[in-house]
Structures are given as structure tokens and as C-alpha cells.
Amino acid sequence: MQRARGIGRLATTVRDGRTELTTLYQEGCAKIRLPHTHDDSLQAVVINTAGGLTGGDDLSWSMHAASGAQLVLTTQACERIYKSTGATARVATRLKVDEGAHLDWLPQETILFEDSKLARRLDVDLAPGASLCAVEAVLLGRDAMGESARRALLADDWRIRRDGQLVHAEATRISGDPEREREGLALLRGAKAFATVLYVGANAEARFNRIRAELPDRPEIGASLIGERLVVRAMAHSGLELRRLIVPIIATLSGAGALPRLWSL
């Protein structure tokens, strides 16, 4: 069967204080668009023109923020992972952030349909003095259709390195065991949406103090700080509820202090 393939690459430089494009490569279903901004950052929208992913599809993104650059990356809409007939859809993202640069990786939510299979990997290389804000949010089925995607499979791996040294690693697995994973008190507890927001930077403690005052007094969301690494975890019973929880946090941790306009409800 025909499968979607896509490769997208982007690189930047800084001229007169503004982040500008130096490299733009698009292949297959991977497209990149550059909306106008009113600040010195460069904003890029990554698009999968296949309209979603299913078993055997493969997407690869590679983004490079040069020294002193401000790069914001988002998606046009939620990414949909459709039912697979056997194979796994794969998405690999590699981000390189040079000294003194900041990169926001802010894709909108990923929606897992019933019987979908997704393997996703995020690799980030941070130079000394670079900073990162990254988010990944997952919705288990479509709220409007009453779906729960209880047979969906997900493998999501993050590896964040600073000057070649590993500073953050995590592996999220949904294996299709709803009794243990979906209902377990130490796991999702019946939630149908969850997200991780990560900030890595020298000023992580100051950012932690800011968001701690903004976090709602609810057990479904919490933050932890270890050195220069700030992690926020959230879960909710719907995609809309999850977005309302994480949007203020992402805005506080992002380089621009706001989300891209495409995130507007």
C-alpha cells in the first residue's frame, strides 16, 4: 500500500538582531511555512500534507537555531494518527540549538485513533547557554465521537543533551493494556488526555517560581525542578480541559512569552 514519506529541514542565522532563514528543505508530505512575526524571532509551521499518519508512514524533521537565534516551531493543527493495519507510523524530530539561542518546540496535540500505532522520538542538542521549551500533548480518541482509543499503541522517547551530555531522558509507553495504564491510580486514572512541558535553561528556577504561582490547585497538574531542568506534567478528561491547563504554562516558559496564533481556540 502507498505510504506517506516526508523530510523537512530548516536552519537559521542572526542578522542585525533578527533571526533569519538560511536553509529550507522539503520533501514528500513534509512542508514548512514561515508566517510573519512582529518580533525578532523566526516562526515556522511544520505541516504534514498527508492529513494524518497511519501504519508505515514516516516523517522526519530537523531544525537548527544558530547562535543567538530565537526560533519558534509549531504545527498547523493537531496531528491525527489513524488506524493501522499492522505497521507503525514513525516521527523523528532532531533539534539543534547553538550557544545563546532559544528554541520553542510547540506542536499542537497528537490524537490517537482506535488501533493506531505511533513511534515518536525527539532528540535535542543544546550548546552551552542555549535554552529550550518543548511540549508534547496526546489525546486518546476524539472527544466529540466519544472515543477512548483503548487499543492505541504509543512509544514516545525524548533525549535532551547539553554539550553532548544527557540532561533529560524519558520514555512514554501506551501498550493497549487499559486496565493497568488507563485506570491505574499511579498512571492516567481514567484521563483521556495528557501532556509534558519541558524547559531547559539557566533561568529554570526563576521560571519555576513564576509558574508555581500560576498552577491550579489540582492533582492533575504538577511541576518539578532539578537544576536547569523544569518539567510540568498534566492530564485531563478532555482535550479542551488539557489545553486550558497547559496554555498558560507554555506561554510563561516560551521565549516570546506567548503561544503561536495557530494555538488560538
Tab-separated table of C-alpha atoms in Angstrom, residues 47-141:
chain	number	residue	atom	x	y	z
A	47	ILE	CA	2.807	20.607	8.075
A	48	ASN	CA	2.027	17.018	7.144
A	49	THR	CA	0.104	17.367	3.890
A	50	ALA	CA	-0.949	13.708	4.077
A	51	GLY	CA	-3.611	14.847	6.542
A	52	GLY	CA	-2.582	12.419	9.275
A	53	LEU	CA	-0.433	9.321	9.774
A	54	THR	CA	-1.168	5.624	9.634
A	55	GLY	CA	0.844	2.416	9.789
A	56	GLY	CA	4.061	2.575	7.761
A	57	ASP	CA	4.093	6.369	7.319
A	58	ASP	CA	7.390	8.103	8.141
A	59	LEU	CA	8.110	11.769	8.956
A	60	SER	CA	11.464	13.348	9.794
A	61	TRP	CA	12.095	16.941	10.954
A	62	SER	CA	15.486	18.582	11.533
A	63	MET	CA	15.746	22.165	12.844
A	64	HIS	CA	18.816	24.254	13.702
A	65	ALA	CA	18.807	27.508	15.696
A	66	ALA	CA	22.069	29.415	15.199
A	67	SER	CA	23.904	31.272	17.978
A	68	GLY	CA	21.675	33.974	19.447
A	69	ALA	CA	18.638	32.917	17.393
A	70	GLN	CA	15.032	32.815	18.567
A	71	LEU	CA	13.191	30.004	16.763
A	72	VAL	CA	9.539	29.034	17.303
A	73	LEU	CA	8.227	25.785	15.804
A	74	THR	CA	4.593	24.693	15.801
A	75	THR	CA	2.117	22.712	13.718
A	76	GLN	CA	-0.789	23.802	11.560
A	77	ALA	CA	-3.260	21.666	13.517
A	78	CYS	CA	-3.479	18.560	15.671
A	79	GLU	CA	-1.724	15.522	14.177
A	80	ARG	CA	-4.071	12.566	13.726
A	81	ILE	CA	-2.814	9.004	13.988
A	82	TYR	CA	-5.249	6.714	12.197
A	83	LYS	CA	-5.965	3.002	12.497
A	84	SER	CA	-3.092	0.788	11.380
A	85	THR	CA	-3.385	-2.488	9.522
A	86	GLY	CA	-0.161	-3.702	11.138
A	87	ALA	CA	2.816	-1.393	10.700
A	88	THR	CA	3.766	1.556	12.935
A	89	ALA	CA	3.781	5.232	11.973
A	90	ARG	CA	7.105	6.901	12.802
A	91	VAL	CA	8.021	10.517	13.508
A	92	ALA	CA	11.591	11.613	14.279
A	93	THR	CA	12.481	15.173	15.281
A	94	ARG	CA	16.012	16.475	15.798
A	95	LEU	CA	16.610	19.967	17.165
A	96	LYS	CA	19.996	21.677	17.428
A	97	VAL	CA	20.279	24.878	19.474
A	98	ASP	CA	23.560	26.797	19.373
A	99	GLU	CA	25.089	28.948	22.097
A	100	GLY	CA	22.816	31.715	23.390
A	101	ALA	CA	19.878	30.624	21.213
A	102	HIS	CA	16.368	29.692	22.347
A	103	LEU	CA	14.054	27.226	20.617
A	104	ASP	CA	10.357	26.642	21.255
A	105	TRP	CA	9.080	23.233	20.080
A	106	LEU	CA	5.315	23.693	20.375
A	107	PRO	CA	3.400	21.190	18.234
A	108	GLN	CA	-0.331	21.023	18.809
A	109	GLU	CA	-1.881	17.888	20.248
A	110	THR	CA	-1.495	14.414	18.771
A	111	ILE	CA	-4.792	12.492	18.539
A	112	LEU	CA	-4.553	8.702	18.709
A	113	PHE	CA	-7.419	6.903	16.959
A	114	GLU	CA	-8.500	3.380	17.853
A	115	ASP	CA	-5.977	0.723	16.722
A	116	SER	CA	-3.385	3.380	15.826
A	117	LYS	CA	0.354	2.756	16.267
A	118	LEU	CA	2.883	5.568	16.690
A	119	ALA	CA	6.608	5.557	17.475
A	120	ARG	CA	7.938	9.066	18.034
A	121	ARG	CA	11.387	10.327	19.005
A	122	LEU	CA	12.651	13.768	19.981
A	123	ASP	CA	16.420	14.418	20.082
A	124	VAL	CA	17.709	17.832	21.159
A	125	ASP	CA	21.337	19.029	21.205
A	126	LEU	CA	21.820	22.159	23.325
A	127	ALA	CA	25.037	24.148	23.275
A	128	PRO	CA	26.244	25.954	26.435
A	129	GLY	CA	23.965	28.916	27.129
A	130	ALA	CA	21.156	27.627	24.880
A	131	SER	CA	17.611	27.130	26.167
A	132	LEU	CA	14.592	25.071	25.140
A	133	CYS	CA	10.848	24.931	25.721
A	134	ALA	CA	9.200	21.752	24.408
A	135	VAL	CA	5.708	20.325	24.676
A	136	GLU	CA	4.043	17.112	23.583
A	137	ALA	CA	0.341	16.559	24.271
A	138	VAL	CA	-1.624	13.399	23.474
A	139	LEU	CA	-5.380	12.909	23.174
A	140	LEU	CA	-6.773	9.377	23.426
A	141	GLY	CA	-9.541	9.411	20.842
